[in-house]
Amino acid sequence: KSGCNNYFGEVKKVDSGTLSFGLAGVTEMMCGENVMKWEAKYLNAITQKQFEVVQRDNQLILWNEEI
């Protein structure tokens, strides 16, 4: 879930330390303007990109130098 909408799609394991996201769809709930702007930036940032994966202190950190 991002902001107020749910999103769904494909997550691929590229190799042992890399994930790739391919967004397939998003619900279309109306939210506050600021939430909607943040949500659009977030979804754009993760769609069709590969991320290095780091696990630290029970957190999953996704790294992409473009973001």
XYZ file of N, CA, C and O in Angstrom:
268
model
N 0.853 -1.174 0.000
C 0.000 0.000 0.000
C 0.899 1.237 0.000
O 1.903 1.288 0.679
N 0.522 2.221 -0.784
C 1.255 3.488 -0.811
C 0.249 4.607 -0.600
O -0.817 4.600 -1.196
N 0.554 5.561 0.212
C -0.363 6.671 0.426
C -1.725 6.183 0.885
O -1.915 5.910 2.050
N -2.652 6.021 -0.038
C -3.978 5.491 0.330
C -4.459 4.418 -0.635
O -5.448 3.765 -0.368
N -3.787 4.223 -1.740
C -4.187 3.211 -2.709
C -3.376 1.938 -2.536
O -2.261 1.952 -2.014
N -3.940 0.844 -2.987
C -3.218 -0.421 -3.031
C -2.617 -0.585 -4.420
O -3.200 -0.142 -5.406
N -1.468 -1.204 -4.484
C -0.855 -1.484 -5.775
C -0.464 -2.951 -5.809
O -0.290 -3.587 -4.778
N -0.346 -3.480 -6.998
C -0.032 -4.890 -7.151
C 0.735 -5.077 -8.441
O 0.635 -4.271 -9.357
N 1.528 -6.125 -8.471
C 2.306 -6.400 -9.664
C 3.339 -7.471 -9.403
O 3.274 -8.194 -8.419
N 4.300 -7.517 -10.265
C 5.306 -8.563 -10.249
C 6.593 -8.079 -9.586
O 7.038 -6.954 -9.815
N 7.174 -8.938 -8.759
C 8.492 -8.709 -8.185
C 9.364 -9.861 -8.651
O 8.999 -11.023 -8.480
N 10.494 -9.541 -9.257
C 11.394 -10.582 -9.752
C 12.711 -10.534 -8.994
O 13.231 -9.458 -8.709
N 13.223 -11.699 -8.692
C 14.561 -11.807 -8.114
C 15.535 -11.895 -9.282
O 15.540 -12.870 -10.026
N 16.333 -10.842 -9.479
C 17.275 -10.803 -10.593
C 18.477 -11.677 -10.279
O 18.923 -12.467 -11.097
N 19.021 -11.529 -9.079
C 20.085 -12.397 -8.580
C 20.011 -12.385 -7.065
O 19.035 -11.889 -6.498
N 21.027 -12.877 -6.378
C 20.934 -13.037 -4.925
C 20.799 -11.719 -4.170
O 20.346 -11.704 -3.042
N 21.156 -10.595 -4.769
C 21.070 -9.324 -4.069
C 20.308 -8.252 -4.812
O 20.415 -7.075 -4.487
N 19.493 -8.642 -5.822
C 18.808 -7.640 -6.639
C 17.358 -8.040 -6.896
O 17.083 -9.182 -7.231
N 16.455 -7.074 -6.736
C 15.039 -7.265 -7.066
C 14.640 -6.284 -8.155
O 15.205 -5.206 -8.277
N 13.627 -6.670 -8.918
C 13.070 -5.813 -9.955
C 11.557 -5.772 -9.764
O 10.933 -6.802 -9.505
N 10.956 -4.574 -9.874
C 9.514 -4.413 -9.716
C 8.889 -4.046 -11.050
O 9.387 -3.177 -11.753
N 7.782 -4.699 -11.368
C 6.996 -4.340 -12.542
C 5.566 -4.098 -12.102
O 4.845 -5.039 -11.809
N 5.175 -2.874 -11.961
C 3.859 -2.534 -11.446
C 2.788 -2.911 -12.460
O 2.861 -2.540 -13.623
N 1.747 -3.619 -12.009
C 0.681 -4.047 -12.902
C -0.577 -3.207 -12.754
O -1.290 -2.995 -13.717
N -0.850 -2.720 -11.558
C -2.072 -1.955 -11.379
C -2.140 -1.266 -10.039
O -1.407 -1.590 -9.119
N -3.046 -0.287 -9.950
C -3.237 0.512 -8.744
C -4.730 0.771 -8.583
O -5.427 1.035 -9.563
N -5.219 0.687 -7.337
C -6.600 1.095 -7.103
C -6.702 2.604 -7.307
O -5.686 3.293 -7.341
N -7.906 3.117 -7.462
C -8.080 4.537 -7.775
C -8.916 5.253 -6.717
O -9.920 5.886 -7.018
N -8.476 5.164 -5.471
C -9.154 5.866 -4.377
C -8.737 7.336 -4.416
O -7.602 7.649 -4.736
N -9.644 8.217 -4.101
C -9.314 9.641 -4.029
C -8.825 9.949 -2.613
O -9.452 9.555 -1.643
N -7.701 10.636 -2.541
C -7.090 10.990 -1.264
C -6.804 12.482 -1.286
O -7.059 13.158 -2.267
N -6.221 12.964 -0.206
C -5.826 14.358 -0.180
C -4.791 14.645 -1.257
O -4.037 13.762 -1.677
N -4.729 15.891 -1.713
C -3.829 16.260 -2.812
C -2.375 15.944 -2.499
O -1.656 15.413 -3.348
N -1.915 16.245 -1.293
C -0.520 15.970 -0.929
C -0.219 14.479 -0.935
O 0.847 14.051 -1.366
N -1.167 13.679 -0.442
C -0.990 12.224 -0.437
C -0.917 11.707 -1.864
O -0.074 10.869 -2.191
N -1.775 12.195 -2.734
C -1.793 11.745 -4.124
C -0.487 12.095 -4.837
O 0.039 11.300 -5.620
N 0.073 13.277 -4.574
C 1.346 13.660 -5.192
C 2.472 12.756 -4.707
O 3.287 12.290 -5.494
N 2.511 12.497 -3.388
C 3.545 11.629 -2.829
C 3.419 10.228 -3.409
O 4.404 9.607 -3.780
N 2.198 9.734 -3.479
C 1.941 8.393 -3.995
C 2.413 8.259 -5.448
O 3.044 7.265 -5.818
N 2.135 9.240 -6.287
C 2.559 9.198 -7.689
C 4.084 9.155 -7.789
O 4.640 8.397 -8.585
N 4.771 9.956 -6.979
C 6.244 9.951 -6.982
C 6.786 8.594 -6.532
O 7.722 8.067 -7.116
N 6.196 8.040 -5.480
C 6.622 6.751 -4.952
C 6.449 5.643 -5.986
O 7.384 4.879 -6.260
N 5.274 5.558 -6.578
C 5.011 4.495 -7.549
C 5.881 4.650 -8.791
O 6.364 3.670 -9.348
N 6.108 5.875 -9.220
C 6.998 6.115 -10.350
C 8.428 5.687 -10.012
O 9.148 5.157 -10.855
N 8.831 5.912 -8.775
C 10.197 5.586 -8.356
C 10.475 4.086 -8.357
O 11.589 3.662 -8.657
N 9.466 3.268 -8.021
C 9.737 1.823 -7.936
C 9.408 1.052 -9.203
O 9.849 -0.077 -9.370
N 8.657 1.636 -10.115
C 8.194 0.915 -11.296
C 9.299 0.734 -12.322
O 9.996 1.677 -12.675
N 9.450 -0.487 -12.792
C 10.379 -0.846 -13.870
C 11.834 -0.493 -13.543
O 12.586 -0.076 -14.408
N 12.222 -0.688 -12.281
C 13.608 -0.449 -11.884
C 14.126 -1.641 -11.113
O 13.368 -2.418 -10.561
N 15.445 -1.769 -11.083
C 16.074 -2.812 -10.294
C 16.674 -2.187 -9.044
O 17.163 -1.056 -9.069
N 16.629 -2.935 -7.945
C 17.137 -2.464 -6.671
C 18.083 -3.481 -6.056
O 17.796 -4.670 -6.072
N 19.181 -2.991 -5.504
C 20.014 -3.828 -4.658
C 19.281 -3.971 -3.337
O 18.649 -3.027 -2.855
N 19.365 -5.158 -2.741
C 18.645 -5.433 -1.502
C 19.648 -5.604 -0.369
O 20.601 -6.359 -0.486
N 19.412 -4.876 0.722
C 20.234 -4.981 1.918
C 19.302 -5.228 3.095
O 18.294 -4.540 3.234
N 19.634 -6.211 3.914
C 18.856 -6.451 5.118
C 19.699 -6.034 6.303
O 20.826 -6.481 6.473
N 19.141 -5.110 7.115
C 19.887 -4.589 8.257
C 18.906 -4.339 9.403
O 17.923 -3.631 9.241
N 19.192 -4.900 10.568
C 18.384 -4.663 11.772
C 16.890 -4.833 11.511
O 16.086 -3.950 11.794
N 16.502 -5.961 10.965
C 15.092 -6.276 10.675
C 14.440 -5.307 9.697
O 13.227 -5.129 9.700
N 15.233 -4.645 8.871
C 14.710 -3.777 7.824
C 15.185 -4.276 6.481
O 16.300 -4.772 6.354
N 14.352 -4.136 5.482
C 14.714 -4.459 4.110
C 14.921 -3.133 3.391
O 13.997 -2.330 3.266
N 16.142 -2.874 2.963
C 16.484 -1.610 2.322
C 16.676 -1.867 0.835
O 17.424 -2.756 0.432
N 15.967 -1.090 0.011
C 16.086 -1.188 -1.440
C 16.899 0.003 -1.917
O 16.572 1.150 -1.624
N 17.959 -0.249 -2.695
C 18.859 0.807 -3.135
C 18.910 0.857 -4.658
O 19.083 -0.164 -5.322
N 18.748 2.048 -5.198
C 18.905 2.291 -6.614
C 19.528 3.674 -6.722
O 18.947 4.655 -6.254
N 20.699 3.784 -7.346
C 21.406 5.071 -7.343
C 20.666 6.172 -8.090
O 20.946 7.344 -7.898
N 19.679 5.828 -8.909
C 18.885 6.844 -9.625
C 17.895 7.550 -8.700
O 17.429 8.631 -8.980
N 17.533 6.885 -7.612
C 16.474 7.417 -6.745
C 17.073 8.140 -5.558
O 17.896 7.704 -4.874
